[in-house]
Each structure stands twice: as structure tokens, then as C-alpha cells.
Coordinates of C-alpha atoms and ligand atoms in Angstrom, one line a residue:
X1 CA -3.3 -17.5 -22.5
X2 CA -1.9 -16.3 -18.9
X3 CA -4.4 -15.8 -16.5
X4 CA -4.1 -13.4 -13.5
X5 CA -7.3 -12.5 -10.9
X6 CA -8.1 -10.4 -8.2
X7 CA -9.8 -12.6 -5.4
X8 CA -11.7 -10.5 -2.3
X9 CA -15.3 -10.8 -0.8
X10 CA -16.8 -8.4 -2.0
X11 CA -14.4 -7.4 -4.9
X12 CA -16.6 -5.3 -7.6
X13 CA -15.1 -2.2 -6.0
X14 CA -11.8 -3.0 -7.1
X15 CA -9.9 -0.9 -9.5
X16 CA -7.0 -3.8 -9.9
X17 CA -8.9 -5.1 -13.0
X18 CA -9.0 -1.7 -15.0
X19 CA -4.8 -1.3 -13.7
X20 CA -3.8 -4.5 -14.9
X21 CA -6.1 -4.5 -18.4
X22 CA -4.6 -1.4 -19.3
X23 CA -0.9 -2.8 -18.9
X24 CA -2.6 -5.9 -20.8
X25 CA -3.6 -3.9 -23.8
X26 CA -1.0 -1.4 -24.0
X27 CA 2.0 -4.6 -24.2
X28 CA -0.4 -6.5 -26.6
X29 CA 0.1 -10.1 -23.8
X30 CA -2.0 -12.8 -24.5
X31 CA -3.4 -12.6 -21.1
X32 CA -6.4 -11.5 -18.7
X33 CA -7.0 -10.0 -15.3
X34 CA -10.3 -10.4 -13.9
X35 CA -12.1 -10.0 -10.4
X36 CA -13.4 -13.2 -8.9
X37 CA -15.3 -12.8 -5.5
X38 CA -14.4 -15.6 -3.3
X39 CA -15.9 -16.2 0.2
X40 CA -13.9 -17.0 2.9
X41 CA -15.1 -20.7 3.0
X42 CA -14.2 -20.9 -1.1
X43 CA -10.6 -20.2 -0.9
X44 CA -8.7 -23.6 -0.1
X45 CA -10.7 -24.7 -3.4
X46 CA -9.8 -21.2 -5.2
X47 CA -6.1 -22.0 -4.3
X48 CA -6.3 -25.7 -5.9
X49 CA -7.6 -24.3 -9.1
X50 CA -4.3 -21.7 -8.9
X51 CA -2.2 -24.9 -8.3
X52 CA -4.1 -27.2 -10.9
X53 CA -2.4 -24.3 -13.0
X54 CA -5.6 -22.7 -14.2
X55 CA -4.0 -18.8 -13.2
X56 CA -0.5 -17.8 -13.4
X57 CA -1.1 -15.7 -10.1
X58 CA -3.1 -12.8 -8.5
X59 CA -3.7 -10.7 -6.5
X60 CA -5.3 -11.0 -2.6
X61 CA -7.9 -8.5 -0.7
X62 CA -10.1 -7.6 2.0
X63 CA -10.8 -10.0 3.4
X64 CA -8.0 -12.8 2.3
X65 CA -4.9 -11.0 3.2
X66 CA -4.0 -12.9 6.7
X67 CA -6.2 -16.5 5.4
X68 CA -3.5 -16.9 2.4
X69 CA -0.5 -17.0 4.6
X70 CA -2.0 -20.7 5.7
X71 CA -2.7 -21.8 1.7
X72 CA 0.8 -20.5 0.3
X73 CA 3.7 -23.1 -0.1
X74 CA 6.4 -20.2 0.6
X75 CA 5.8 -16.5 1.9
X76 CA 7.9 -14.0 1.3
X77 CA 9.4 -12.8 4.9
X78 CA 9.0 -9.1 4.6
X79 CA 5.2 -10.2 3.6
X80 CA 5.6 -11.7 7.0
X81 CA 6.8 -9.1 9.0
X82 CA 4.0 -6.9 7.3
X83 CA 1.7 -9.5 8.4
X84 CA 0.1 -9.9 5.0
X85 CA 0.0 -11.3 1.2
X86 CA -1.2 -9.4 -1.3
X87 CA 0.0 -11.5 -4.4
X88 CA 0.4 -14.5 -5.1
X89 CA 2.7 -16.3 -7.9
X90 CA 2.0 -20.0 -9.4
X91 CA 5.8 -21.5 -9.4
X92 CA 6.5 -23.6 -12.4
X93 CA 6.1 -26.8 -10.4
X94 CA 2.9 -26.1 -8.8
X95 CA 3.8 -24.8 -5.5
X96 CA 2.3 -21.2 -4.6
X97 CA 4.6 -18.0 -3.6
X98 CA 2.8 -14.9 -1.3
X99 CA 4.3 -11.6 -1.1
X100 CA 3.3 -8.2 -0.5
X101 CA 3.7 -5.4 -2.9
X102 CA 2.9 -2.6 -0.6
X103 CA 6.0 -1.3 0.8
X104 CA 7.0 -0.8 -2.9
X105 CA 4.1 0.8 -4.1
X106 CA 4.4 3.2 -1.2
X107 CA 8.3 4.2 -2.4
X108 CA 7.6 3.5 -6.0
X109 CA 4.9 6.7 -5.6
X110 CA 7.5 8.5 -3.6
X111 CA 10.3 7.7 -6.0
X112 CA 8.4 9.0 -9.0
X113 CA 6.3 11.8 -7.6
X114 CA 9.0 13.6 -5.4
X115 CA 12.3 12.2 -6.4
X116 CA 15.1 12.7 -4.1
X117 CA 12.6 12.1 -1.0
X118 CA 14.8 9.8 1.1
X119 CA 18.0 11.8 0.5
X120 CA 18.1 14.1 3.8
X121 CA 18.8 12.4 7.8
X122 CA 15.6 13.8 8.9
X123 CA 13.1 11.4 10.5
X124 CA 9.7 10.2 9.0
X125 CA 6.6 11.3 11.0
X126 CA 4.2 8.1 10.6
X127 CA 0.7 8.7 11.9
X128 CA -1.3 5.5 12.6
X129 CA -0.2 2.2 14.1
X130 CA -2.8 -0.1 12.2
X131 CA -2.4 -2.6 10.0
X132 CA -1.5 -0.5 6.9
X133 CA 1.1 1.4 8.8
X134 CA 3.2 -1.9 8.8
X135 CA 3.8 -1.8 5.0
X136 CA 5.3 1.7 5.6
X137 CA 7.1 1.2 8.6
X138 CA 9.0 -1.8 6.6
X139 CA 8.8 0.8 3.1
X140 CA 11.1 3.3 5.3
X141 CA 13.2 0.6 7.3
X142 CA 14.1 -0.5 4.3
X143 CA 15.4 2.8 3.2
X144 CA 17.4 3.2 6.7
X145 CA 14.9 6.3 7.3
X146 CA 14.7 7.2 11.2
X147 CA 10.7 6.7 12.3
X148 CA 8.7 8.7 14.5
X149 CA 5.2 6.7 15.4
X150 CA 2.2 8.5 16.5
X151 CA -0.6 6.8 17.6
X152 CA -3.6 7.4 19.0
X153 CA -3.9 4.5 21.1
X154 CA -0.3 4.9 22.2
X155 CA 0.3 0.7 23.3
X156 CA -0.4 0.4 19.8
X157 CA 2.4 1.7 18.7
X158 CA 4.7 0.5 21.2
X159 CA 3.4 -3.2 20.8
X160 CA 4.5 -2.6 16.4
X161 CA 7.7 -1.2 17.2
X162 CA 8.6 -3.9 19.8
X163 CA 7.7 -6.1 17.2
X164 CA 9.4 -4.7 13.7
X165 CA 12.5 -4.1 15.9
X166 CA 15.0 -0.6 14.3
X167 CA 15.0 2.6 15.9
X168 CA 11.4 3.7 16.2
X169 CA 10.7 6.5 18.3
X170 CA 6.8 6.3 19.6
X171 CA 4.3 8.4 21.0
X172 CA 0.5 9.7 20.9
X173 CA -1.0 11.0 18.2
X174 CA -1.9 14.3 20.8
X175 CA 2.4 14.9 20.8
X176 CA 1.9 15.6 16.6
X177 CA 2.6 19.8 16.9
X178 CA 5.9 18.9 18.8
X179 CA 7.4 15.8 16.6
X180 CA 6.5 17.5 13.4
X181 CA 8.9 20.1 13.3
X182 CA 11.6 17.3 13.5
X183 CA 10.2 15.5 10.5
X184 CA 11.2 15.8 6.7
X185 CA 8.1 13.6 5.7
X186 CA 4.8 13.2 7.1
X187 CA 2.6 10.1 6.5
X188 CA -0.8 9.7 7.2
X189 CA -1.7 6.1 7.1
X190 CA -4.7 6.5 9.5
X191 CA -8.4 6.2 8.1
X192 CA -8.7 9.9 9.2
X193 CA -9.5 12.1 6.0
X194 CA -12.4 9.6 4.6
X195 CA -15.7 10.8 5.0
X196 CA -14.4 14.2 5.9
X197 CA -12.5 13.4 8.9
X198 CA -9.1 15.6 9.8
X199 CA -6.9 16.1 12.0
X200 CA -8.4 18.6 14.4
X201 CA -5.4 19.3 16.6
X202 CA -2.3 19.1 14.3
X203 CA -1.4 22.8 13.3
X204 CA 0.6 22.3 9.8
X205 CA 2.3 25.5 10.9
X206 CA 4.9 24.1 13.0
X207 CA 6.6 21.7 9.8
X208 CA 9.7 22.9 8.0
X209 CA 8.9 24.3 4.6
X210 CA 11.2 21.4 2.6
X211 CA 8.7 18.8 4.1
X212 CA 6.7 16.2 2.2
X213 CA 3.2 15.4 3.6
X214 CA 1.7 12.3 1.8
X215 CA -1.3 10.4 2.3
X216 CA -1.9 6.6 1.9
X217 CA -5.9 7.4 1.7
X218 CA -7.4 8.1 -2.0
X219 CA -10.7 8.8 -1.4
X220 CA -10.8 11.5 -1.3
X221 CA -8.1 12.2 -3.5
X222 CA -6.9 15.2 -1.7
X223 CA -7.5 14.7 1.3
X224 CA -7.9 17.7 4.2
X225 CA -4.5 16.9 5.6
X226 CA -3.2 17.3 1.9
X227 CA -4.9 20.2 0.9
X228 CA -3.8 22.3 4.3
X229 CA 0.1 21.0 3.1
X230 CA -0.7 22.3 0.0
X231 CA -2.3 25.5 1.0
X232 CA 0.8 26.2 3.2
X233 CA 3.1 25.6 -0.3
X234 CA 4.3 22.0 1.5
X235 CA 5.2 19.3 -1.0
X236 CA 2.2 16.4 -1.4
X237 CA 2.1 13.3 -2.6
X238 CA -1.4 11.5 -2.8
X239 CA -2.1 8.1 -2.2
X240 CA -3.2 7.0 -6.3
X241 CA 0.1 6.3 -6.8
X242 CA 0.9 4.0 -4.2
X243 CA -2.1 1.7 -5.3
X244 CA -1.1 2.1 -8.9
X245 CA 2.6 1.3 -8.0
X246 CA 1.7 -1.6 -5.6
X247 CA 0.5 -3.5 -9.1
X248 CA 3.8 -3.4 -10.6
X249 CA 5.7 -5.7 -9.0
X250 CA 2.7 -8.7 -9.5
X251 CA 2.4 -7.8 -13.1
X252 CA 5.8 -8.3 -14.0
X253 CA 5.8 -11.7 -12.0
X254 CA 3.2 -12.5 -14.3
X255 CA 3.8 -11.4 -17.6
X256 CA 7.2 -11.2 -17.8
X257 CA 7.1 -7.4 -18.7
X258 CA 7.5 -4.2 -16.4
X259 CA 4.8 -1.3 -17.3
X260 CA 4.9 2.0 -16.4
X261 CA 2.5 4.2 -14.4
X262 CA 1.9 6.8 -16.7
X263 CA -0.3 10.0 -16.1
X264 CA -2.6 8.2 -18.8
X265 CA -3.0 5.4 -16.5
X266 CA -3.6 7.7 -13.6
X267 CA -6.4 9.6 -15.7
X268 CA -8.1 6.6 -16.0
X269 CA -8.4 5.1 -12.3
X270 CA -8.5 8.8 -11.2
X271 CA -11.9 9.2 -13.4
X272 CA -13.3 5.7 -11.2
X273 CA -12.9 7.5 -7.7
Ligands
ATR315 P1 -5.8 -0.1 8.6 O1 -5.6 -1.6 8.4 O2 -6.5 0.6 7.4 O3 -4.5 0.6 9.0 P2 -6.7 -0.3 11.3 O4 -5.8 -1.4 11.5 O5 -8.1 -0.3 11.9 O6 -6.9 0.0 9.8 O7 -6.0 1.0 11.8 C1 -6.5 2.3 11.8 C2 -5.5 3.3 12.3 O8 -6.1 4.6 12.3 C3 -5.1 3.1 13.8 O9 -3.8 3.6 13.9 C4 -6.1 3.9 14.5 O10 -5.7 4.3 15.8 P3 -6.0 3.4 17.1 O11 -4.9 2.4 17.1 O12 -5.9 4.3 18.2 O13 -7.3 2.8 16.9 C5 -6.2 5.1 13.6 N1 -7.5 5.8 13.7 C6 -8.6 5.5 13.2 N2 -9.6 6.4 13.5 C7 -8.9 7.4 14.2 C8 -9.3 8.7 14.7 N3 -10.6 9.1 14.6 N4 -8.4 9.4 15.4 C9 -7.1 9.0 15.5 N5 -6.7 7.8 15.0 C10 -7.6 7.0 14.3

């Protein structure tokens, strides 16, 4: 039987397990996915049972996502540039592969929630400069998408640009009402919208009526930012999808088969939120 895990500290929270059991079931593998909770000081002896062969691979959370870059015999470089592993793959002879699955989760979501999405020249508004905002940054680079970058701490942003290179155009998060209207797609990848946070200042008025506005947050769902889109008759992408696409590329490393995200699958993480 292949084994696959999720490995964080703490990890119950984690809807990975009910993602990849579903894809389990639904292709009949002779497999498992399950959640182990690893401290920090457990994981050179976690990664030594994933060598030994005991786990075909898995995936990496809060807080392992840096510490793995140390333990893995090759990294993928965009996992590099992104500045963090999120799964790992046991190679035939032992040796352990990281890469990060985020940047295509993020345009696996777009892809198949508002197709056509990267076709126009218009830039990318990206709000946030933090460490999620990397996987989306290298998501649109990879695309050839021009990038605004709003921050609120303004050196921020400067310091990640400087550092993923391309044609990034920063400012502070205060400038929002006079890049939007430039922008074809906003992304939120700040932690505002949890815990009913919004955006107090930016007036959704000023976008152009073909614009996307998604959202990497998922709790809530729809988040204030997404609902005002929506309330203005924007196009909206939540950030589900992204989580649910982000498995994909792991699974099919694993198992040998590519799943689908259906709205079944959806249904069913949707109902855990
Ligand atoms: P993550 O890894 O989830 O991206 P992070 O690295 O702490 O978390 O980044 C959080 C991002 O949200 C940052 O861009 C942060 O802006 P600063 O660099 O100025 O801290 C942004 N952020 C968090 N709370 C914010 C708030 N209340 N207003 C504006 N930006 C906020």
C-alpha cells in the first residue's frame, strides 16, 4: 500500500486528509493519506522514516515549510524562489524531492473558475507582500502577467521585488484607489478579511467592470472584499479552489493518477469551513 501524510504542528485543522481520501476512494488506489503532527524537534527522524521508504511522500505545513528545505536531497528552484516546500516526493533510490504546489493551485483555481483570465495585457493588482504573496507573484511571472505590488509596509514590497527580479511596479497599500483602475485582476493575499477585517480605504468603484477580484483567504469563504466585487457585478474567484488545486500536483506524484476538483469535492471541504 502507498502511503502519503500531511506533517504540521498542530495539524488536526487540516482539510488535506478529507482532499486526498476522496481522490483515494473515488480512483479505488491502494493507498492512504493521513495527518501526522510532528514537532519541530521530530522532523530529521520523520524525514528518515520517509527515506527508510515507509511513505511515498507528503505534504508540509505550518510550521515545517522553511525547516524541510535543510532535510530534502533536491528542491525544486521555483520552491526556492517562493521560499518554501510544501510537498515532498520519496525518489525511487531513497533521496527526497521538495516542491511547492502553490503557484499552481493559485492558476489551477483561476484556470477553471474564470477561464480565459490571463488573456488581456492589463496588469495584476497584488495586495500584500508576505510570505504567501511570493507563490503568486511567481503564479503570474510565470504567466508573463505585468504586477502591481501594494503593500502596506511599503520596503516590504520593494525588498520582494528586488528579490524575484521581472517588472514589478510597487507601492503602498494607501495608493490602492489610483492603481486599481489599471488592473484587470485584483488579488488579495493579505490576512485582511479573517475575522471581519476589510479594506477600509479601497473604494471598488474605481475598477473596470471586466475585472476579476480573487481572494487567497477561505475563511470566510466570501470574504468582504469579495462580496463588495460581487455586489458591484465584478467577477470573483474565492480562495477554495486554490487549496483544492494546490493538492493536485502531490497526488499525482504519488499515485500515479491526476483527479479532478469537482463541485462534489468542493461540497465536501466547503461543509468543513
Ligand atoms: P502570510 O505568510 O500569510 O502572507 P505574512 O507574511 O505575515 O503572512 O504577511 C501578511 C501580509 O498581510 C503582509 O503583506 C502584511 O503587510 P505588512 O508587510 O505591512 O505587515 C499584510 N497585512 C496584515 N495585516 C494587515 C492590515 N491590517 N492592513 C494591511 N496589511 C496587512
Amino acid at each position: 500500500m502507498k502511503k502519503a501524510f500531511v506533517i504540521g504542528h498542530p495539524i488536526k485543522h487540516s482539510r488535506s486528509p478529507l482532499i486526498h481520501g476522496s481522490w483515494i476512494a473515488e480512483h479505488g488506489i491502494d493507498g492512504s493519506y493521513e495527518a501526522i503532527d510532528v514537532a519541530p524537534e521530530n522532523l530529521p527522524a520523520f524525514m528518515e522514516r520517509l527515506r527508510a521508504g515507509e511513505f511515498v511522500g507528503g505534504n508540509v505545513t505550518i510550521p515545517h515549510k522553511e525547516a524541510v528545505f535543510a532535510v530534502c536531497d533536491s528542491v525544486d528552484p521555483l520552491a526556492r524562489t517562493i521560499g518554501a516546500v510544501n510537498t515532498l516526493v520519496r525518489l525511487p533510490d531513497g533521496r527526497i524531492h521538495g516542491f511547492n504546489t502553490d503557484y499552481m493551485g493559485f492558476l489551477g483555481n483561476l484556470d477553471q473558475n474564470a477561464p480565459g483570465w490571463d488573456g488581456g495585457a492589463a496588469p495584476a493588482l497584488v495586495l500584500g507582500a508576505g510570505g504567501a504573496a511570493r507563490a503568486i507573484l511567481v503564479a503570474l511571472q510565470s504567466r508573463s502577467i505585468p504586477i502591481i505590488l501594494l503593500n502596506r509596509t511599503r520596503a516590504t514590497a520593494d525588498r520582494l521585488a528586488s528579490e524575484l527580479g521581472g517588472d514589478i511596479i510597487i507601492g503602498a497599500l494607501d495608493e490602492v484607489n489610483s492603481a486599481a483602475p489599471l488592473a484587470e485582476l485584483v488579488v488579495n493575499t493579505t490576512s485582511i478579511g479573517m475575522h471581519g477585517t476589510r479594506f477600509e480605504d479601497f473604494d471598488l468603484d474605481v475598477l473596470r467592470p471586466e475585472t476579476l477580484v480573487t481572494d487567497i483567504v477561505y475563511v470566510p469563504l466570501v470574504t468582504p472584499l469579495l462580496a463588495d466585487a460581487r455586489a458591484r457585478g465584478l467577477r470573483t474567484v474565492d480562495g477554495l479552489g486554490m487549496l483544492l488545486h494546490q493538492a493536485l500536483p502531490g497526488f499525482e506524484a504519488w499515485f500515479g493518477v491526476r483527479p479532478e476538483v469537482t463541485p462534489g469535492l468542493r461540497a465536501k471541504v466547503e461543509a468543513t469551513l
